[in-house]
mmCIF file of C-alpha atoms and ligand atoms in Angstrom:
data_model
loop_
_atom_site.group_PDB
_atom_site.id
_atom_site.type_symbol
_atom_site.label_atom_id
_atom_site.label_comp_id
_atom_site.label_asym_id
_atom_site.label_seq_id
_atom_site.Cartn_x
_atom_site.Cartn_y
_atom_site.Cartn_z
ATOM 1 C CA MET X 1 -20.065 17.491 -14.802
ATOM 2 C CA LYS X 2 -16.440 17.496 -13.725
ATOM 3 C CA ARG X 3 -14.933 14.026 -13.903
ATOM 4 C CA ASP X 4 -12.732 14.769 -10.921
ATOM 5 C CA GLU X 5 -15.721 15.154 -8.613
ATOM 6 C CA PHE X 6 -16.165 12.094 -6.446
ATOM 7 C CA SER X 7 -19.892 12.784 -6.493
ATOM 8 C CA SER X 8 -19.849 11.987 -10.212
ATOM 9 C CA ASP X 9 -20.038 8.396 -9.006
ATOM 10 C CA ALA X 10 -23.797 8.128 -9.338
ATOM 11 C CA ALA X 11 -23.867 5.085 -7.085
ATOM 12 C CA SER X 12 -22.601 6.910 -4.010
ATOM 13 C CA PRO X 13 -23.061 10.661 -4.229
ATOM 14 C CA THR X 14 -24.003 11.011 -0.589
ATOM 15 C CA PHE X 15 -21.590 8.560 1.030
ATOM 16 C CA VAL X 16 -18.438 9.328 2.941
ATOM 17 C CA ASP X 17 -16.334 6.492 1.564
ATOM 18 C CA LEU X 18 -13.684 5.494 4.092
ATOM 19 C CA ARG X 19 -13.299 1.915 2.821
ATOM 20 C CA SER X 20 -9.920 2.509 1.198
ATOM 21 C CA ASP X 21 -7.700 5.039 -0.558
ATOM 22 C CA THR X 22 -8.070 2.779 -3.614
ATOM 23 C CA VAL X 23 -11.428 4.474 -4.343
ATOM 24 C CA THR X 24 -9.670 7.676 -5.450
ATOM 25 C CA ARG X 25 -10.508 8.826 -8.988
ATOM 26 C CA PRO X 26 -8.040 10.166 -11.572
ATOM 27 C CA THR X 27 -7.445 13.918 -11.417
ATOM 28 C CA GLU X 28 -8.298 16.266 -14.307
ATOM 29 C CA ALA X 29 -4.547 16.553 -14.981
ATOM 30 C CA MET X 30 -4.335 12.746 -15.287
ATOM 31 C CA TYR X 31 -7.111 12.666 -17.884
ATOM 32 C CA ALA X 32 -5.325 15.413 -19.822
ATOM 33 C CA GLN X 33 -2.001 13.520 -19.701
ATOM 34 C CA MET X 34 -3.736 10.294 -20.762
ATOM 35 C CA CYS X 35 -5.126 12.036 -23.861
ATOM 36 C CA ALA X 36 -1.807 13.646 -24.761
ATOM 37 C CA ALA X 37 0.504 10.670 -24.091
ATOM 38 C CA PRO X 38 2.773 9.461 -26.908
ATOM 39 C CA LEU X 39 2.036 5.761 -27.409
ATOM 40 C CA GLY X 40 3.776 2.687 -28.762
ATOM 41 C CA ASP X 41 3.490 -1.059 -28.353
ATOM 42 C CA ASP X 42 5.088 -1.982 -25.047
ATOM 43 C CA GLY X 43 5.173 -5.660 -26.016
ATOM 44 C CA LEU X 44 7.057 -4.945 -29.273
ATOM 45 C CA ASP X 45 9.466 -2.016 -29.454
ATOM 46 C CA GLY X 46 8.257 -0.172 -26.377
ATOM 47 C CA ASP X 47 5.797 2.495 -25.300
ATOM 48 C CA PRO X 48 7.485 5.887 -24.782
ATOM 49 C CA THR X 49 5.197 6.985 -21.957
ATOM 50 C CA ALA X 50 5.674 3.707 -20.092
ATOM 51 C CA ARG X 51 9.440 4.113 -20.520
ATOM 52 C CA ALA X 52 9.210 7.673 -19.183
ATOM 53 C CA LEU X 53 7.241 6.434 -16.166
ATOM 54 C CA GLU X 54 9.773 3.672 -15.541
ATOM 55 C CA GLU X 55 12.735 6.068 -15.726
ATOM 56 C CA THR X 56 11.016 8.565 -13.459
ATOM 57 C CA ALA X 57 10.044 5.844 -10.985
ATOM 58 C CA ALA X 58 13.638 4.592 -10.872
ATOM 59 C CA ALA X 59 14.886 8.131 -10.189
ATOM 60 C CA VAL X 60 12.216 8.887 -7.571
ATOM 61 C CA LEU X 61 12.907 5.602 -5.769
ATOM 62 C CA GLY X 62 16.698 5.902 -6.109
ATOM 63 C CA LYS X 63 17.224 2.720 -8.150
ATOM 64 C CA GLU X 64 18.846 1.923 -11.527
ATOM 65 C CA ALA X 65 15.714 0.780 -13.315
ATOM 66 C CA GLY X 66 11.938 0.599 -13.041
ATOM 67 C CA LEU X 67 9.136 -1.569 -14.404
ATOM 68 C CA PHE X 68 5.477 -0.595 -14.846
ATOM 69 C CA VAL X 69 3.182 -3.381 -13.631
ATOM 70 C CA PRO X 70 -0.620 -3.679 -13.464
ATOM 71 C CA SER X 71 -0.689 -3.957 -9.662
ATOM 72 C CA CYS X 72 1.527 -3.823 -6.612
ATOM 73 C CA THR X 73 0.676 -7.495 -6.038
ATOM 74 C CA MET X 74 2.345 -8.288 -9.372
ATOM 75 C CA GLY X 75 5.302 -6.074 -8.442
ATOM 76 C CA ASN X 76 5.858 -8.071 -5.260
ATOM 77 C CA LEU X 77 5.405 -11.368 -7.140
ATOM 78 C CA LEU X 78 7.976 -10.374 -9.784
ATOM 79 C CA ALA X 79 10.447 -9.269 -7.098
ATOM 80 C CA ILE X 80 10.254 -12.822 -5.716
ATOM 81 C CA LEU X 81 10.305 -14.621 -9.080
ATOM 82 C CA ALA X 82 13.330 -12.582 -10.190
ATOM 83 C CA GLN X 83 15.404 -13.113 -7.054
ATOM 84 C CA VAL X 84 14.314 -16.134 -5.009
ATOM 85 C CA GLN X 85 14.916 -19.795 -5.861
ATOM 86 C CA ARG X 86 12.258 -22.466 -5.383
ATOM 87 C CA SER X 87 12.408 -24.029 -1.888
ATOM 88 C CA GLU X 88 13.978 -20.923 -0.396
ATOM 89 C CA GLN X 89 12.188 -19.034 2.348
ATOM 90 C CA ILE X 90 11.178 -15.381 2.538
ATOM 91 C CA LEU X 91 11.257 -13.716 5.955
ATOM 92 C CA LEU X 92 8.838 -10.905 6.676
ATOM 93 C CA GLU X 93 6.807 -9.390 9.477
ATOM 94 C CA ALA X 94 3.981 -11.727 10.457
ATOM 95 C CA GLN X 95 1.163 -9.303 9.530
ATOM 96 C CA ALA X 96 2.700 -8.215 6.216
ATOM 97 C CA HIS X 97 0.387 -7.776 3.241
ATOM 98 C CA MET X 98 2.621 -10.226 1.337
ATOM 99 C CA ILE X 99 1.547 -12.849 3.923
ATOM 100 C CA ASN X 100 -2.004 -11.779 4.782
ATOM 101 C CA THR X 101 -3.238 -11.223 1.249
ATOM 102 C CA GLU X 102 -0.552 -12.358 -1.209
ATOM 103 C CA ARG X 103 0.696 -15.648 0.219
ATOM 104 C CA GLY X 104 -1.013 -17.555 -2.617
ATOM 105 C CA ALA X 105 1.974 -16.355 -4.680
ATOM 106 C CA ALA X 106 3.756 -19.399 -3.267
ATOM 107 C CA THR X 107 1.836 -21.530 -5.775
ATOM 108 C CA LEU X 108 3.808 -19.701 -8.492
ATOM 109 C CA THR X 109 7.130 -19.009 -6.786
ATOM 110 C CA GLY X 110 7.753 -22.242 -4.872
ATOM 111 C CA ALA X 111 9.191 -20.029 -2.135
ATOM 112 C CA PHE X 112 7.569 -20.207 1.280
ATOM 113 C CA LEU X 113 6.942 -17.419 3.730
ATOM 114 C CA LEU X 114 7.958 -17.274 7.365
ATOM 115 C CA GLY X 115 6.327 -14.567 9.467
ATOM 116 C CA ILE X 116 8.486 -12.932 12.143
ATOM 117 C CA ALA X 117 6.694 -11.380 15.117
ATOM 118 C CA GLY X 118 6.804 -7.613 15.077
ATOM 119 C CA ILE X 119 5.590 -4.418 16.710
ATOM 120 C CA ASP X 120 4.047 -1.662 14.592
ATOM 121 C CA GLY X 121 5.124 -3.533 11.477
ATOM 122 C CA ALA X 122 8.786 -3.798 12.518
ATOM 123 C CA MET X 123 10.165 -7.334 12.884
ATOM 124 C CA ASP X 124 11.820 -8.369 16.143
ATOM 125 C CA LEU X 125 15.485 -8.322 15.093
ATOM 126 C CA ASN X 126 16.501 -11.137 17.461
ATOM 127 C CA GLN X 127 13.846 -13.419 16.014
ATOM 128 C CA LEU X 128 14.879 -12.373 12.512
ATOM 129 C CA GLU X 129 18.502 -13.301 13.267
ATOM 130 C CA ASP X 130 17.379 -16.642 14.723
ATOM 131 C CA ALA X 131 15.515 -17.405 11.502
ATOM 132 C CA LEU X 132 18.690 -16.612 9.517
ATOM 133 C CA ARG X 133 20.972 -18.938 11.470
ATOM 134 C CA PRO X 134 22.748 -21.656 9.455
ATOM 135 C CA ALA X 135 21.687 -24.071 12.192
ATOM 136 C CA ALA X 136 18.196 -23.737 10.746
ATOM 137 C CA SER X 137 19.438 -25.496 7.604
ATOM 138 C CA PRO X 138 18.184 -27.053 5.279
ATOM 139 C CA LEU X 139 16.149 -23.823 5.172
ATOM 140 C CA ARG X 140 17.809 -21.279 2.931
ATOM 141 C CA THR X 141 16.630 -17.678 3.020
ATOM 142 C CA GLY X 142 16.198 -16.102 -0.408
ATOM 143 C CA MET X 143 14.725 -12.739 0.587
ATOM 144 C CA ILE X 144 13.778 -10.511 3.497
ATOM 145 C CA ALA X 145 10.784 -8.260 2.840
ATOM 146 C CA LEU X 146 9.784 -5.047 4.618
ATOM 147 C CA GLU X 147 6.559 -3.024 4.375
ATOM 148 C CA THR X 148 6.119 0.717 4.912
ATOM 149 C CA SER X 149 3.716 2.223 5.637
ATOM 150 C CA HIS X 150 2.463 -1.002 7.196
ATOM 151 C CA ASN X 151 -1.123 -1.716 6.224
ATOM 152 C CA ALA X 152 -2.185 -4.099 9.005
ATOM 153 C CA ALA X 153 -0.319 -2.068 11.621
ATOM 154 C CA GLY X 154 -2.633 0.899 11.039
ATOM 155 C CA GLY X 155 -0.401 2.650 8.525
ATOM 156 C CA ALA X 156 2.622 2.625 10.840
ATOM 157 C CA VAL X 157 5.872 3.865 9.302
ATOM 158 C CA LEU X 158 9.051 1.823 9.798
ATOM 159 C CA PRO X 159 11.862 3.807 11.428
ATOM 160 C CA LEU X 160 14.717 4.238 8.922
ATOM 161 C CA ALA X 161 17.112 2.829 11.536
ATOM 162 C CA HIS X 162 15.093 -0.406 11.622
ATOM 163 C CA MET X 163 15.213 -0.677 7.828
ATOM 164 C CA ALA X 164 18.975 -0.095 7.870
ATOM 165 C CA ALA X 165 19.461 -2.720 10.595
ATOM 166 C CA VAL X 166 17.502 -5.319 8.607
ATOM 167 C CA SER X 167 19.496 -4.476 5.478
ATOM 168 C CA SER X 168 22.835 -4.887 7.197
ATOM 169 C CA LEU X 169 21.768 -8.287 8.600
ATOM 170 C CA ALA X 170 20.736 -9.296 5.080
ATOM 171 C CA ARG X 171 23.751 -7.857 3.303
ATOM 172 C CA ALA X 172 26.170 -9.668 5.583
ATOM 173 C CA ARG X 173 24.589 -12.888 4.295
ATOM 174 C CA GLY X 174 24.122 -11.907 0.646
ATOM 175 C CA ILE X 175 20.323 -11.903 0.942
ATOM 176 C CA PRO X 176 18.306 -9.314 -1.051
ATOM 177 C CA VAL X 177 15.862 -7.033 0.781
ATOM 178 C CA HIS X 178 12.568 -6.171 -0.915
ATOM 179 C CA LEU X 179 10.347 -3.322 0.243
ATOM 180 C CA ASP X 180 6.604 -3.639 -0.253
ATOM 181 C CA GLY X 181 6.190 0.103 -0.547
ATOM 182 C CA ALA X 182 2.590 0.129 -1.754
ATOM 183 C CA ARG X 183 2.160 3.252 0.428
ATOM 184 C CA LEU X 184 5.814 4.326 0.457
ATOM 185 C CA PHE X 185 4.835 7.915 -0.397
ATOM 186 C CA ASN X 186 2.710 8.027 2.775
ATOM 187 C CA ALA X 187 5.772 6.926 4.752
ATOM 188 C CA ALA X 188 7.908 9.587 3.061
ATOM 189 C CA ALA X 189 5.284 12.263 3.756
ATOM 190 C CA HIS X 190 5.142 11.263 7.422
ATOM 191 C CA LEU X 191 8.932 11.297 7.769
ATOM 192 C CA GLY X 192 9.221 14.545 5.777
ATOM 193 C CA ILE X 193 11.857 13.053 3.469
ATOM 194 C CA ALA X 194 12.174 12.143 -0.216
ATOM 195 C CA PRO X 195 10.823 8.720 -1.290
ATOM 196 C CA ALA X 196 14.345 7.646 -2.353
ATOM 197 C CA GLU X 197 15.520 8.075 1.228
ATOM 198 C CA VAL X 198 12.852 5.616 2.399
ATOM 199 C CA SER X 199 13.999 2.995 -0.118
ATOM 200 C CA ALA X 200 17.730 3.755 0.194
ATOM 201 C CA SER X 201 18.589 0.637 2.216
ATOM 202 C CA VAL X 202 16.668 -1.939 0.134
ATOM 203 C CA ASP X 203 17.489 -3.727 -3.129
ATOM 204 C CA THR X 204 14.038 -3.726 -4.736
ATOM 205 C CA VAL X 205 10.905 -1.702 -4.009
ATOM 206 C CA SER X 206 7.318 -1.783 -5.231
ATOM 207 C CA LEU X 207 5.027 1.263 -5.159
ATOM 208 C CA CYS X 208 1.280 1.363 -5.797
ATOM 209 C CA LEU X 209 0.151 4.265 -8.010
ATOM 210 C CA SER X 210 -3.578 3.608 -7.604
ATOM 211 C CA LYS X 211 -4.095 4.178 -3.873
ATOM 212 C CA GLY X 212 -3.641 7.610 -2.314
ATOM 213 C CA LEU X 213 -1.694 8.761 -5.371
ATOM 214 C CA SER X 214 -4.985 8.486 -7.322
ATOM 215 C CA ALA X 215 -3.938 6.859 -10.597
ATOM 216 C CA PRO X 216 -6.684 4.586 -11.932
ATOM 217 C CA VAL X 217 -4.388 1.572 -12.372
ATOM 218 C CA GLY X 218 -0.855 0.419 -11.858
ATOM 219 C CA ALA X 219 2.245 0.111 -9.768
ATOM 220 C CA VAL X 220 5.996 0.146 -10.303
ATOM 221 C CA LEU X 221 8.837 -2.155 -9.287
ATOM 222 C CA ALA X 222 12.324 -0.626 -9.050
ATOM 223 C CA GLY X 223 15.744 -2.131 -8.479
ATOM 224 C CA SER X 224 19.064 -2.902 -10.181
ATOM 225 C CA GLU X 225 19.296 -3.193 -13.992
ATOM 226 C CA PRO X 226 19.724 -6.998 -14.014
ATOM 227 C CA VAL X 227 16.888 -7.666 -11.544
ATOM 228 C CA ILE X 228 14.484 -5.393 -13.436
ATOM 229 C CA ALA X 229 15.519 -6.971 -16.755
ATOM 230 C CA ALA X 230 14.663 -10.376 -15.271
ATOM 231 C CA ALA X 231 11.376 -9.025 -13.905
ATOM 232 C CA ARG X 232 10.520 -7.601 -17.351
ATOM 233 C CA ARG X 233 10.991 -11.024 -18.953
ATOM 234 C CA LEU X 234 8.936 -12.676 -16.193
ATOM 235 C CA ARG X 235 6.201 -10.037 -16.482
ATOM 236 C CA LYS X 236 5.686 -11.149 -20.084
ATOM 237 C CA MET X 237 5.618 -14.773 -18.958
ATOM 238 C CA ILE X 238 2.798 -14.225 -16.450
ATOM 239 C CA GLY X 239 0.729 -12.077 -18.798
ATOM 240 C CA GLY X 240 1.520 -8.665 -17.351
ATOM 241 C CA THR X 241 2.900 -7.088 -20.520
ATOM 242 C CA GLN X 242 0.410 -4.715 -22.145
ATOM 243 C CA ARG X 243 0.326 -2.787 -25.416
ATOM 244 C CA GLN X 244 -0.543 0.969 -25.634
ATOM 245 C CA VAL X 245 0.033 1.012 -21.889
ATOM 246 C CA GLY X 246 1.127 4.655 -22.039
ATOM 247 C CA VAL X 247 -2.521 5.616 -21.606
ATOM 248 C CA MET X 248 -2.248 4.322 -18.042
ATOM 249 C CA ALA X 249 1.421 5.130 -17.543
ATOM 250 C CA ALA X 250 0.581 8.799 -18.255
ATOM 251 C CA ALA X 251 -1.746 8.865 -15.254
ATOM 252 C CA GLY X 252 0.915 7.008 -13.261
ATOM 253 C CA LEU X 253 3.518 9.643 -14.152
ATOM 254 C CA GLU X 254 1.205 12.363 -12.897
ATOM 255 C CA ALA X 255 0.637 10.320 -9.698
ATOM 256 C CA LEU X 256 4.362 9.906 -9.190
ATOM 257 C CA THR X 257 5.328 13.526 -9.794
ATOM 258 C CA ALA X 258 2.363 15.573 -8.560
ATOM 259 C CA MET X 259 0.365 13.653 -5.973
ATOM 260 C CA GLY X 260 2.819 12.834 -3.176
ATOM 261 C CA SER X 261 2.976 16.253 -1.568
ATOM 262 C CA ARG X 262 -0.739 16.375 -0.697
ATOM 263 C CA LEU X 263 -0.707 13.116 1.322
ATOM 264 C CA THR X 264 -0.045 15.073 4.515
ATOM 265 C CA GLU X 265 -3.645 16.333 4.141
ATOM 266 C CA ASP X 266 -4.900 12.732 4.285
ATOM 267 C CA HIS X 267 -2.762 12.177 7.378
ATOM 268 C CA ALA X 268 -4.261 15.266 9.051
ATOM 269 C CA ARG X 269 -7.787 13.991 8.265
ATOM 270 C CA ALA X 270 -6.883 10.599 9.792
ATOM 271 C CA ARG X 271 -5.657 12.298 12.976
ATOM 272 C CA GLN X 272 -8.853 14.376 13.079
ATOM 273 C CA LEU X 273 -10.888 11.166 12.772
ATOM 274 C CA SER X 274 -8.891 9.322 15.413
ATOM 275 C CA GLU X 275 -9.149 12.208 17.877
ATOM 276 C CA GLY X 276 -12.896 12.546 17.307
ATOM 277 C CA LEU X 277 -13.445 8.829 17.850
ATOM 278 C CA ASN X 278 -11.246 8.712 20.936
ATOM 279 C CA ALA X 279 -13.406 11.474 22.412
ATOM 280 C CA LEU X 280 -16.181 8.845 22.409
ATOM 281 C CA ARG X 281 -14.224 6.504 24.713
ATOM 282 C CA PRO X 282 -14.420 4.228 26.596
ATOM 283 C CA LEU X 283 -16.698 2.153 24.364
ATOM 284 C CA LEU X 284 -14.738 2.975 21.217
ATOM 285 C CA SER X 285 -11.052 3.542 20.763
ATOM 286 C CA ALA X 286 -8.836 4.267 17.763
ATOM 287 C CA ASN X 287 -5.103 4.119 17.001
ATOM 288 C CA SER X 288 -3.134 7.352 16.738
ATOM 289 C CA PRO X 289 -2.336 7.186 13.030
ATOM 290 C CA GLN X 290 1.016 8.237 11.583
ATOM 291 C CA THR X 291 -0.448 8.149 8.086
ATOM 292 C CA ASN X 292 -3.940 7.603 6.615
ATOM 293 C CA ILE X 293 -5.249 4.394 8.231
ATOM 294 C CA VAL X 294 -7.436 4.422 11.354
ATOM 295 C CA GLN X 295 -8.317 1.200 13.155
ATOM 296 C CA VAL X 296 -11.288 1.354 15.511
ATOM 297 C CA ASP X 297 -11.611 -1.133 18.372
ATOM 298 C CA LEU X 298 -15.274 -2.025 18.892
ATOM 299 C CA ALA X 299 -14.919 -4.872 21.398
ATOM 300 C CA ALA X 300 -16.400 -2.896 24.305
ATOM 301 C CA THR X 301 -19.504 -1.913 22.323
ATOM 302 C CA GLY X 302 -20.862 -5.471 22.390
ATOM 303 C CA ARG X 303 -21.587 -5.230 18.661
ATOM 304 C CA GLY X 304 -19.510 -6.952 16.013
ATOM 305 C CA SER X 305 -17.804 -5.270 13.088
ATOM 306 C CA ALA X 306 -20.361 -6.500 10.506
ATOM 307 C CA ARG X 307 -23.203 -4.841 12.425
ATOM 308 C CA TRP X 308 -21.185 -1.642 12.760
ATOM 309 C CA VAL X 309 -20.465 -1.585 9.021
ATOM 310 C CA ASP X 310 -24.215 -1.940 8.295
ATOM 311 C CA ASP X 311 -25.276 0.713 10.820
ATOM 312 C CA LEU X 312 -22.673 3.190 9.572
ATOM 313 C CA GLU X 313 -23.614 2.476 5.955
ATOM 314 C CA ALA X 314 -27.241 3.322 6.815
ATOM 315 C CA ALA X 315 -25.916 6.622 8.193
ATOM 316 C CA GLY X 316 -24.001 7.333 4.955
ATOM 317 C CA ILE X 317 -20.535 6.236 6.095
ATOM 318 C CA ARG X 318 -18.748 3.433 4.259
ATOM 319 C CA THR X 319 -16.200 1.406 6.237
ATOM 320 C CA ARG X 320 -14.710 -2.071 6.194
ATOM 321 C CA PRO X 321 -14.476 -4.673 8.953
ATOM 322 C CA LEU X 322 -11.062 -5.724 10.266
ATOM 323 C CA GLY X 323 -11.810 -9.054 11.884
ATOM 324 C CA GLU X 324 -14.753 -9.433 14.263
ATOM 325 C CA ALA X 325 -14.194 -6.502 16.577
ATOM 326 C CA ARG X 326 -12.464 -3.738 14.607
ATOM 327 C CA LEU X 327 -13.111 -1.403 11.691
ATOM 328 C CA ARG X 328 -10.609 0.014 9.233
ATOM 329 C CA LEU X 329 -11.088 3.569 7.976
ATOM 330 C CA VAL X 330 -8.821 5.095 5.343
ATOM 331 C CA THR X 331 -8.622 8.777 4.433
ATOM 332 C CA HIS X 332 -7.862 9.983 0.910
ATOM 333 C CA ARG X 333 -8.187 12.864 -1.555
ATOM 334 C CA HIS X 334 -12.008 12.846 -1.627
ATOM 335 C CA ILE X 335 -12.412 13.069 2.160
ATOM 336 C CA THR X 336 -12.819 16.568 3.567
ATOM 337 C CA ALA X 337 -12.727 17.829 7.145
ATOM 338 C CA ALA X 338 -16.531 18.111 6.974
ATOM 339 C CA ASP X 339 -16.745 14.449 5.913
ATOM 340 C CA ILE X 340 -14.730 13.481 8.980
ATOM 341 C CA GLU X 341 -17.090 15.453 11.241
ATOM 342 C CA ARG X 342 -19.993 13.647 9.575
ATOM 343 C CA ALA X 343 -18.336 10.280 10.197
ATOM 344 C CA ILE X 344 -17.674 11.068 13.858
ATOM 345 C CA ALA X 345 -21.293 12.198 14.318
ATOM 346 C CA ALA X 346 -22.503 8.923 12.766
ATOM 347 C CA PHE X 347 -20.349 6.915 15.176
ATOM 348 C CA ARG X 348 -21.789 8.936 18.088
ATOM 349 C CA ILE X 349 -25.365 8.258 16.997
ATOM 350 C CA CYS X 350 -24.726 4.535 16.424
ATOM 351 C CA LEU X 351 -23.045 4.363 19.822
ATOM 352 C CA GLU X 352 -26.083 5.843 21.561
ATOM 353 C CA ALA X 353 -28.101 2.935 20.194
ATOM 354 C CA VAL X 354 -25.933 0.164 21.638
HETATM 355 C C1 PLP Z 1 -2.635 -2.607 -1.511
HETATM 356 C C2 PLP Z 1 -1.369 -3.246 -1.101
HETATM 357 C C3 PLP Z 1 -0.704 -4.129 -1.939
HETATM 358 C C4 PLP Z 1 -1.278 -4.606 -3.255
HETATM 359 O O1 PLP Z 1 -1.481 -3.575 -4.156
HETATM 360 P P1 PLP Z 1 -2.419 -3.807 -5.443
HETATM 361 O O2 PLP Z 1 -2.050 -2.703 -6.348
HETATM 362 O O3 PLP Z 1 -3.811 -3.730 -4.913
HETATM 363 O O4 PLP Z 1 -2.120 -5.147 -5.989
HETATM 364 C C5 PLP Z 1 0.516 -4.634 -1.529
HETATM 365 N N1 PLP Z 1 1.033 -4.285 -0.342
HETATM 366 C C6 PLP Z 1 0.434 -3.435 0.494
HETATM 367 C C7 PLP Z 1 1.093 -3.061 1.771
HETATM 368 C C8 PLP Z 1 -0.802 -2.890 0.155
HETATM 369 O O5 PLP Z 1 -1.411 -2.056 0.996
#
């Protein structure tokens, strides 16, 4: 049996799994690289494959240095710990993943988060400027954070002009800008530009290797030499330093160098899904995705998201609820055009029953 086959997952051979792009399995090339990787002790004198991944990540993201971390959550945490003082605030779009899912980091950082209202993941610049005013003292801002593609905004991609505008506001005040770029490669694929161009205006950037890029584990944080040196020390402190980590870094290197160019296929599948679902209007409607995340509004069906998840699961389609009245569907390497047709047909059948 080929390991790369999604159907090798005995638990779900017949499911179309749209829960997340995190379900992607390593490619055959990743397994080969993992077996062949030169190894060392990353906690002692260094692991050569991890170092190679870190250098490549820095180059790909256009920064001086990179750091391999177990998760993008840890990358974002280290970006804060390395740059923000306790009692300082971090400004970010109100639906950012760093607020929605990661705000518990405040128990470790002592920095508090202020959400700024936004549209499609982009903060309102007037409200951002208001939050930066000295009149707001004693609040000091220690970081502004951006997110692209924006998870909660249905995979929306920030316009580069917006990112540049935020950076110039921040730079004028000496405030670092961090980019939660968990899906930065999806943003780059949508914009048709190199990843480094997406992160050009920010100081630090995190990138998840284990979502659409298909590595089994890991993420990278990139930034200036001194910030990454601080993050490396802090990574050890919070238990994120590992030993023969090249086994995983090898898969990450393959993710970083070989897996970005195919993401446009995932985006095409997401558009196919959105168009198919919108043909079922008016009871259902879906966003027009720029990348690989489709949000389905179920409010008019009179059935809640939990019921929809169960009914679709019974029809062989795995999804996740997004609040009470929406579903979130994510396309990835294991989803084919035929899978999308199957998903749309399942929605149609479930809809006939409401
Ligand atoms: C998934 C995600 C993260 C966290 O990544 P992990 O590797 O799961 O810790 C951070 N930010 C965004 C926008 C994400 O989508």
